[in-house]
Amino acid sequence: MDSTTHMTRPSQERLTTLIRGIGVRQVRLVSGMILFAYVLSHFLNHALGNFSTDAMADGVWLHTSFWQFLPVAIVFYGACFAHAALGIWSLYERRQFRWKAMELLQLVLGLTIPILVMTHVLGVRLALTLHGHEILYPQVLFAYFVAWPSWRIWSLVAAILASWIHGCIGLHLWLRMKPFYKRVAPFLFALAVLLPALAILGVYQGGRSVADNDSVEWRAEHLSKEKIGTSEQKATIDLAVEYAIIFYLGLIALALLARGARSLNERRRGMISLSYGNGRTVRVPRGLSVLEASLRNNVPHASVCGGRARCSTCRIRVIGDHAVLPEPSQREAFVLHRVGADDPSIRLACQLRPATDLSFFQLFLPHVVTADGYASNPTRIGEERYLVSMFVDMRGSTKLAEKRLPFDTVFIVNRFLGAVSLAVLECGGRPNQFVGDGMLALFGLATSRREACRQALQAAAMISVNVDELNQFLSHDLREPIRFGIGIHGGEVIVGDIGYRDHMVFTALGDPVNVAARLQDMTKALSCEAVISDEVRATAGLAEDGLPSHEVAIRGRNEPMIVRSVTETKTLTALVAEEQVAAA
C-alpha cells in the first residue's frame, strides 16, 4: 500500500504540474496543430492530382474516412472554433502593434483564412449534413474550372497559401526554441516549399482533366441532383455561408471596437509609472503588461519567445512591496516553477499587468537575449535544456603548494586542468568554469541525452589516462602522484550568458549542477575516483550490476539519491564498450 501510494504521488504531481501549464496560448497551439494536420492531409490529397483524378478520389476516401469519424470530427471542429475564436481574442488582447513582420503576417493571414475557406468548407459540410450530398473532387473541380468565373480559382490558391504559411509560421515560432530545430530546419523548409506547390499543381492537373472530360455524359454522372442537390438547396447553403461570413466580420469589428473602448477606459483610469532600476521610467496606461510597456516605449527587454510565456527570459525582480501585484496566472506560475523561481518578487514581464506604480530590474540583459538572436546562437541566451554536468577536482593541491614557488604550483595545476580539458574536448564536451584547481564541464549542448551521458563517462575514463601520463611526465617533481575526484549528474538546467556588461560568461545553472559538485565531494568518503548518478548510468545504457550502488543524502535535497561509485575511472571505457557491443 505504501509503495503504491509512493508511486502514485509523483504521477499526480506531474499531472497537476501539466495542468497548471495550460493557458490560452497552449490551447491555441494545440488547436492549431490539429488544423495543420488536417491541412497537411488535405494538401497531400491535392498533390495526388499530379497522377490522376482517380488517385485523388482514392485519397479523399481515406481522408474523409478519418476526419469524418465522429470522435475525430468533434475534435477537429472544436479546434476550428477554438482557433478562430482565439485568433480574434489575440486581436483584442494585443496592446501594441509594433510587431515583427512575421508576427503581423501570421495574424493577418489567420484572420483572413476563415473568409477564404468558408465558402468551400461550409458549402461542402452543409450539403452533406442537411441534404446528404457528398461533394467530392469532380464536383468541386468542375465548379472552379468550368462553372465559376476564373477569378475563383485564384481565391482557392490564396486559401491554400494563406493556410499553409500561417501554419508554418506558427510551427516556426514554436519550434525555434527547441534544441533540435536548427538541425531539421533545412528539411522542414524544403517540405514547406514543396508541398503547397505540389498541391496547387495537383489541383490544376485535376481541374484540367475535369475540363477536358466535360460532356453531357460526364455531367449526368457527376452533376446530378442526387450528387449536388437542387438550385433551391444550393441557394439555401449560399445564404448560410453569406450569413456566416457577415457574422465573422462582425466579430472582428466587435474586437476592434472593444479595443477602442478599452483604451478610453484605461486612459480614464489613469496612468502608472514603471521604473526599470537603471534610472529609466515610463508612463503607461493601466492594463499593459510590463513587456508590452517596454515595447511601446522602445525600452530593450529580453524575450526569446516573443511574450508567449513559453520561456522565462523576460523575468524581472520587483523592487519593494510585491504583495499589491496581481496573482500570477496559472501559466506564469507554471513557467516560474519550472525554472525554480519560487521567490514571489520574481515575475514574468509578459504576464504581469500592474495596476499601480512599479519598480523592478531585468534579470536577463536585453542585448544578449532577443527573439531574433536565438536562431543564430541558441546557446548564448537563457534556455532550459538537458545537460550532463561533470565536476573534476584536483586532490591535495594545498599540500602540493607546500615548499614550492608560486610559479611551480600554478604550472602543475595548469597542466592538470589542461589534461582534464583535453579529455573533455576529445569526448565532445565543453570545459566551462575553472575554479581554483577544479573544473566544471558540460555535455549535451549539441547531442542527445544518451550520447551526452556516454560522452561524460568516456571523458572520465580519458581523464584518468591523461593524468597518468602527466604523473609520469612530472614524476621527478612530484612527491606523490596527482589524484582527482569526479562527480557526474544530468538533468534540466538553465544555460546562458551570466555576468555584467563585458564580464559575461556562458554557464549552466540549476540543481543538477549543484548535485554534480556534491557527488565530486563524495569521492573522498567513498574512496573512489568518480561518483555518478544512477540516472546518468541508466541513460547511458550501462548494465545495472556494472558498478557498486549507494544510497546517499544530498545536501539541499529532501530525498536520498542512488549513485554509483567508480574506483578507477579508466574501467568506464570497457563498460561503455560492452554496452555498445550488446546494443549492436
mmCIF file with all atom_site columns, N, CA and C in Angstrom, residues 126-168:
data_model
loop_
_atom_site.group_PDB
_atom_site.id
_atom_site.type_symbol
_atom_site.label_atom_id
_atom_site.label_alt_id
_atom_site.label_comp_id
_atom_site.label_asym_id
_atom_site.label_entity_id
_atom_site.label_seq_id
_atom_site.pdbx_PDB_ins_code
_atom_site.Cartn_x
_atom_site.Cartn_y
_atom_site.Cartn_z
_atom_site.occupancy
_atom_site.B_iso_or_equiv
_atom_site.pdbx_formal_charge
_atom_site.auth_seq_id
_atom_site.auth_comp_id
_atom_site.auth_asym_id
_atom_site.auth_atom_id
_atom_site.pdbx_PDB_model_num
ATOM 1   N N  . LEU A 1 126 ? -22.294 21.602 -45.171 1.00 0.00 ? 126 LEU A N  1
ATOM 2   C CA . LEU A 1 126 ? -23.744 21.760 -45.064 1.00 0.00 ? 126 LEU A CA 1
ATOM 3   C C  . LEU A 1 126 ? -24.480 20.889 -46.078 1.00 0.00 ? 126 LEU A C  1
ATOM 4   N N  . ALA A 1 127 ? -23.912 20.746 -47.272 1.00 0.00 ? 127 ALA A N  1
ATOM 5   C CA . ALA A 1 127 ? -24.545 19.879 -48.266 1.00 0.00 ? 127 ALA A CA 1
ATOM 6   C C  . ALA A 1 127 ? -24.634 18.446 -47.756 1.00 0.00 ? 127 ALA A C  1
ATOM 7   N N  . LEU A 1 128 ? -23.598 17.995 -47.053 1.00 0.00 ? 128 LEU A N  1
ATOM 8   C CA . LEU A 1 128 ? -23.606 16.636 -46.513 1.00 0.00 ? 128 LEU A CA 1
ATOM 9   C C  . LEU A 1 128 ? -24.541 16.527 -45.320 1.00 0.00 ? 128 LEU A C  1
ATOM 10  N N  . THR A 1 129 ? -24.497 17.514 -44.420 1.00 0.00 ? 129 THR A N  1
ATOM 11  C CA . THR A 1 129 ? -25.281 17.448 -43.187 1.00 0.00 ? 129 THR A CA 1
ATOM 12  C C  . THR A 1 129 ? -26.770 17.645 -43.443 1.00 0.00 ? 129 THR A C  1
ATOM 13  N N  . LEU A 1 130 ? -27.106 18.624 -44.275 1.00 0.00 ? 130 LEU A N  1
ATOM 14  C CA . LEU A 1 130 ? -28.516 18.953 -44.475 1.00 0.00 ? 130 LEU A CA 1
ATOM 15  C C  . LEU A 1 130 ? -29.198 18.064 -45.505 1.00 0.00 ? 130 LEU A C  1
ATOM 16  N N  . HIS A 1 131 ? -28.451 17.718 -46.568 1.00 0.00 ? 131 HIS A N  1
ATOM 17  C CA . HIS A 1 131 ? -29.109 17.025 -47.679 1.00 0.00 ? 131 HIS A CA 1
ATOM 18  C C  . HIS A 1 131 ? -28.483 15.679 -48.024 1.00 0.00 ? 131 HIS A C  1
ATOM 19  N N  . GLY A 1 132 ? -27.398 15.317 -47.352 1.00 0.00 ? 132 GLY A N  1
ATOM 20  C CA . GLY A 1 132 ? -26.761 14.029 -47.633 1.00 0.00 ? 132 GLY A CA 1
ATOM 21  C C  . GLY A 1 132 ? -26.000 13.985 -48.937 1.00 0.00 ? 132 GLY A C  1
ATOM 22  N N  . HIS A 1 133 ? -25.642 15.151 -49.482 1.00 0.00 ? 133 HIS A N  1
ATOM 23  C CA . HIS A 1 133 ? -24.890 15.196 -50.734 1.00 0.00 ? 133 HIS A CA 1
ATOM 24  C C  . HIS A 1 133 ? -23.396 15.250 -50.430 1.00 0.00 ? 133 HIS A C  1
ATOM 25  N N  . GLU A 1 134 ? -22.661 14.239 -50.831 1.00 0.00 ? 134 GLU A N  1
ATOM 26  C CA . GLU A 1 134 ? -21.221 14.196 -50.581 1.00 0.00 ? 134 GLU A CA 1
ATOM 27  C C  . GLU A 1 134 ? -20.502 14.787 -51.799 1.00 0.00 ? 134 GLU A C  1
ATOM 28  N N  . ILE A 1 135 ? -20.115 16.036 -51.667 1.00 0.00 ? 135 ILE A N  1
ATOM 29  C CA . ILE A 1 135 ? -19.454 16.749 -52.759 1.00 0.00 ? 135 ILE A CA 1
ATOM 30  C C  . ILE A 1 135 ? -17.966 16.468 -52.695 1.00 0.00 ? 135 ILE A C  1
ATOM 31  N N  . LEU A 1 136 ? -17.429 15.879 -53.764 1.00 0.00 ? 136 LEU A N  1
ATOM 32  C CA . LEU A 1 136 ? -16.036 15.467 -53.795 1.00 0.00 ? 136 LEU A CA 1
ATOM 33  C C  . LEU A 1 136 ? -15.298 16.211 -54.912 1.00 0.00 ? 136 LEU A C  1
ATOM 34  N N  . TYR A 1 137 ? -14.136 15.703 -55.293 1.00 0.00 ? 137 TYR A N  1
ATOM 35  C CA . TYR A 1 137 ? -13.289 16.404 -56.250 1.00 0.00 ? 137 TYR A CA 1
ATOM 36  C C  . TYR A 1 137 ? -13.971 16.681 -57.599 1.00 0.00 ? 137 TYR A C  1
ATOM 37  N N  . PRO A 1 138 ? -14.683 15.743 -58.214 1.00 0.00 ? 138 PRO A N  1
ATOM 38  C CA . PRO A 1 138 ? -15.285 16.053 -59.527 1.00 0.00 ? 138 PRO A CA 1
ATOM 39  C C  . PRO A 1 138 ? -16.191 17.285 -59.479 1.00 0.00 ? 138 PRO A C  1
ATOM 40  N N  . GLN A 1 139 ? -17.044 17.365 -58.457 1.00 0.00 ? 139 GLN A N  1
ATOM 41  C CA . GLN A 1 139 ? -17.961 18.478 -58.349 1.00 0.00 ? 139 GLN A CA 1
ATOM 42  C C  . GLN A 1 139 ? -17.226 19.790 -58.045 1.00 0.00 ? 139 GLN A C  1
ATOM 43  N N  . VAL A 1 140 ? -16.253 19.739 -57.106 1.00 0.00 ? 140 VAL A N  1
ATOM 44  C CA . VAL A 1 140 ? -15.526 20.953 -56.719 1.00 0.00 ? 140 VAL A CA 1
ATOM 45  C C  . VAL A 1 140 ? -14.671 21.464 -57.879 1.00 0.00 ? 140 VAL A C  1
ATOM 46  N N  . LEU A 1 141 ? -13.950 20.575 -58.535 1.00 0.00 ? 141 LEU A N  1
ATOM 47  C CA . LEU A 1 141 ? -13.088 20.997 -59.635 1.00 0.00 ? 141 LEU A CA 1
ATOM 48  C C  . LEU A 1 141 ? -13.909 21.523 -60.820 1.00 0.00 ? 141 LEU A C  1
ATOM 49  N N  . PHE A 1 142 ? -15.078 20.930 -61.063 1.00 0.00 ? 142 PHE A N  1
ATOM 50  C CA . PHE A 1 142 ? -15.937 21.430 -62.137 1.00 0.00 ? 142 PHE A CA 1
ATOM 51  C C  . PHE A 1 142 ? -16.380 22.862 -61.830 1.00 0.00 ? 142 PHE A C  1
ATOM 52  N N  . ALA A 1 143 ? -16.726 23.111 -60.568 1.00 0.00 ? 143 ALA A N  1
ATOM 53  C CA . ALA A 1 143 ? -17.179 24.451 -60.198 1.00 0.00 ? 143 ALA A CA 1
ATOM 54  C C  . ALA A 1 143 ? -16.064 25.475 -60.414 1.00 0.00 ? 143 ALA A C  1
ATOM 55  N N  . TYR A 1 144 ? -14.854 25.157 -59.969 1.00 0.00 ? 144 TYR A N  1
ATOM 56  C CA . TYR A 1 144 ? -13.755 26.124 -60.045 1.00 0.00 ? 144 TYR A CA 1
ATOM 57  C C  . TYR A 1 144 ? -13.232 26.313 -61.476 1.00 0.00 ? 144 TYR A C  1
ATOM 58  N N  . PHE A 1 145 ? -13.183 25.229 -62.252 1.00 0.00 ? 145 PHE A N  1
ATOM 59  C CA . PHE A 1 145 ? -12.532 25.315 -63.556 1.00 0.00 ? 145 PHE A CA 1
ATOM 60  C C  . PHE A 1 145 ? -13.502 25.452 -64.730 1.00 0.00 ? 145 PHE A C  1
ATOM 61  N N  . VAL A 1 146 ? -14.805 25.229 -64.498 1.00 0.00 ? 146 VAL A N  1
ATOM 62  C CA . VAL A 1 146 ? -15.762 25.304 -65.604 1.00 0.00 ? 146 VAL A CA 1
ATOM 63  C C  . VAL A 1 146 ? -16.908 26.268 -65.293 1.00 0.00 ? 146 VAL A C  1
ATOM 64  N N  . ALA A 1 147 ? -17.578 26.065 -64.182 1.00 0.00 ? 147 ALA A N  1
ATOM 65  C CA . ALA A 1 147 ? -18.812 26.800 -63.915 1.00 0.00 ? 147 ALA A CA 1
ATOM 66  C C  . ALA A 1 147 ? -18.579 28.221 -63.414 1.00 0.00 ? 147 ALA A C  1
ATOM 67  N N  . TRP A 1 148 ? -17.626 28.406 -62.519 1.00 0.00 ? 148 TRP A N  1
ATOM 68  C CA . TRP A 1 148 ? -17.440 29.717 -61.881 1.00 0.00 ? 148 TRP A CA 1
ATOM 69  C C  . TRP A 1 148 ? -16.505 30.607 -62.681 1.00 0.00 ? 148 TRP A C  1
ATOM 70  N N  . PRO A 1 149 ? -16.517 31.915 -62.395 1.00 0.00 ? 149 PRO A N  1
ATOM 71  C CA . PRO A 1 149 ? -15.577 32.834 -63.065 1.00 0.00 ? 149 PRO A CA 1
ATOM 72  C C  . PRO A 1 149 ? -14.128 32.444 -62.755 1.00 0.00 ? 149 PRO A C  1
ATOM 73  N N  . SER A 1 150 ? -13.225 32.834 -63.619 1.00 0.00 ? 150 SER A N  1
ATOM 74  C CA . SER A 1 150 ? -11.835 32.398 -63.487 1.00 0.00 ? 150 SER A CA 1
ATOM 75  C C  . SER A 1 150 ? -11.163 32.936 -62.220 1.00 0.00 ? 150 SER A C  1
ATOM 76  N N  . TRP A 1 151 ? -11.658 34.079 -61.691 1.00 0.00 ? 151 TRP A N  1
ATOM 77  C CA . TRP A 1 151 ? -11.005 34.627 -60.502 1.00 0.00 ? 151 TRP A CA 1
ATOM 78  C C  . TRP A 1 151 ? -11.195 33.736 -59.280 1.00 0.00 ? 151 TRP A C  1
ATOM 79  N N  . ARG A 1 152 ? -12.198 32.856 -59.310 1.00 0.00 ? 152 ARG A N  1
ATOM 80  C CA . ARG A 1 152 ? -12.446 31.998 -58.148 1.00 0.00 ? 152 ARG A CA 1
ATOM 81  C C  . ARG A 1 152 ? -11.316 31.007 -57.924 1.00 0.00 ? 152 ARG A C  1
ATOM 82  N N  . ILE A 1 153 ? -10.646 30.572 -58.995 1.00 0.00 ? 153 ILE A N  1
ATOM 83  C CA . ILE A 1 153 ? -9.530  29.642 -58.818 1.00 0.00 ? 153 ILE A CA 1
ATOM 84  C C  . ILE A 1 153 ? -8.388  30.321 -58.070 1.00 0.00 ? 153 ILE A C  1
ATOM 85  N N  . TRP A 1 154 ? -8.241  31.640 -58.293 1.00 0.00 ? 154 TRP A N  1
ATOM 86  C CA . TRP A 1 154 ? -7.188  32.368 -57.571 1.00 0.00 ? 154 TRP A CA 1
ATOM 87  C C  . TRP A 1 154 ? -7.512  32.501 -56.095 1.00 0.00 ? 154 TRP A C  1
ATOM 88  N N  . SER A 1 155 ? -8.797  32.561 -55.768 1.00 0.00 ? 155 SER A N  1
ATOM 89  C CA . SER A 1 155 ? -9.174  32.578 -54.350 1.00 0.00 ? 155 SER A CA 1
ATOM 90  C C  . SER A 1 155 ? -8.827  31.237 -53.678 1.00 0.00 ? 155 SER A C  1
ATOM 91  N N  . LEU A 1 156 ? -8.938  30.143 -54.473 1.00 0.00 ? 156 LEU A N  1
ATOM 92  C CA . LEU A 1 156 ? -8.550  28.839 -53.938 1.00 0.00 ? 156 LEU A CA 1
ATOM 93  C C  . LEU A 1 156 ? -7.040  28.782 -53.697 1.00 0.00 ? 156 LEU A C  1
ATOM 94  N N  . VAL A 1 157 ? -6.273  29.297 -54.660 1.00 0.00 ? 157 VAL A N  1
ATOM 95  C CA . VAL A 1 157 ? -4.816  29.340 -54.488 1.00 0.00 ? 157 VAL A CA 1
ATOM 96  C C  . VAL A 1 157 ? -4.444  30.185 -53.277 1.00 0.00 ? 157 VAL A C  1
ATOM 97  N N  . ALA A 1 158 ? -5.134  31.320 -53.114 1.00 0.00 ? 158 ALA A N  1
ATOM 98  C CA . ALA A 1 158 ? -4.869  32.191 -51.968 1.00 0.00 ? 158 ALA A CA 1
ATOM 99  C C  . ALA A 1 158 ? -5.181  31.469 -50.656 1.00 0.00 ? 158 ALA A C  1
ATOM 100 N N  . ALA A 1 159 ? -6.266  30.691 -50.625 1.00 0.00 ? 159 ALA A N  1
ATOM 101 C CA . ALA A 1 159 ? -6.619  29.948 -49.415 1.00 0.00 ? 159 ALA A CA 1
ATOM 102 C C  . ALA A 1 159 ? -5.558  28.899 -49.084 1.00 0.00 ? 159 ALA A C  1
ATOM 103 N N  . ILE A 1 160 ? -5.052  28.209 -50.116 1.00 0.00 ? 160 ILE A N  1
ATOM 104 C CA . ILE A 1 160 ? -4.014  27.203 -49.900 1.00 0.00 ? 160 ILE A CA 1
ATOM 105 C C  . ILE A 1 160 ? -2.756  27.846 -49.326 1.00 0.00 ? 160 ILE A C  1
ATOM 106 N N  . LEU A 1 161 ? -2.326  28.926 -49.943 1.00 0.00 ? 161 LEU A N  1
ATOM 107 C CA . LEU A 1 161 ? -1.090  29.576 -49.500 1.00 0.00 ? 161 LEU A CA 1
ATOM 108 C C  . LEU A 1 161 ? -1.263  30.218 -48.120 1.00 0.00 ? 161 LEU A C  1
ATOM 109 N N  . ALA A 1 162 ? -2.398  30.859 -47.882 1.00 0.00 ? 162 ALA A N  1
ATOM 110 C CA . ALA A 1 162 ? -2.613  31.536 -46.605 1.00 0.00 ? 162 ALA A CA 1
ATOM 111 C C  . ALA A 1 162 ? -2.627  30.544 -45.449 1.00 0.00 ? 162 ALA A C  1
ATOM 112 N N  . SER A 1 163 ? -3.372  29.450 -45.601 1.00 0.00 ? 163 SER A N  1
ATOM 113 C CA . SER A 1 163 ? -3.449  28.470 -44.517 1.00 0.00 ? 163 SER A CA 1
ATOM 114 C C  . SER A 1 163 ? -2.105  27.799 -44.281 1.00 0.00 ? 163 SER A C  1
ATOM 115 N N  . TRP A 1 164 ? -1.364  27.526 -45.357 1.00 0.00 ? 164 TRP A N  1
ATOM 116 C CA . TRP A 1 164 ? -0.069  26.859 -45.206 1.00 0.00 ? 164 TRP A CA 1
ATOM 117 C C  . TRP A 1 164 ? 0.967   27.790 -44.562 1.00 0.00 ? 164 TRP A C  1
ATOM 118 N N  . ILE A 1 165 ? 1.048   29.023 -45.043 1.00 0.00 ? 165 ILE A N  1
ATOM 119 C CA . ILE A 1 165 ? 2.032   29.962 -44.496 1.00 0.00 ? 165 ILE A CA 1
ATOM 120 C C  . ILE A 1 165 ? 1.714   30.275 -43.036 1.00 0.00 ? 165 ILE A C  1
ATOM 121 N N  . HIS A 1 166 ? 0.435   30.473 -42.737 1.00 0.00 ? 166 HIS A N  1
ATOM 122 C CA . HIS A 1 166 ? 0.037   30.737 -41.353 1.00 0.00 ? 166 HIS A CA 1
ATOM 123 C C  . HIS A 1 166 ? 0.463   29.589 -40.434 1.00 0.00 ? 166 HIS A C  1
ATOM 124 N N  . GLY A 1 167 ? 0.217   28.357 -40.868 1.00 0.00 ? 167 GLY A N  1
ATOM 125 C CA . GLY A 1 167 ? 0.599   27.208 -40.059 1.00 0.00 ? 167 GLY A CA 1
ATOM 126 C C  . GLY A 1 167 ? 2.108   27.071 -39.919 1.00 0.00 ? 167 GLY A C  1
ATOM 127 N N  . CYS A 1 168 ? 2.836   27.316 -40.989 1.00 0.00 ? 168 CYS A N  1
ATOM 128 C CA . CYS A 1 168 ? 4.298   27.203 -40.937 1.00 0.00 ? 168 CYS A CA 1
ATOM 129 C C  . CYS A 1 168 ? 4.910   28.256 -40.021 1.00 0.00 ? 168 CYS A C  1
#
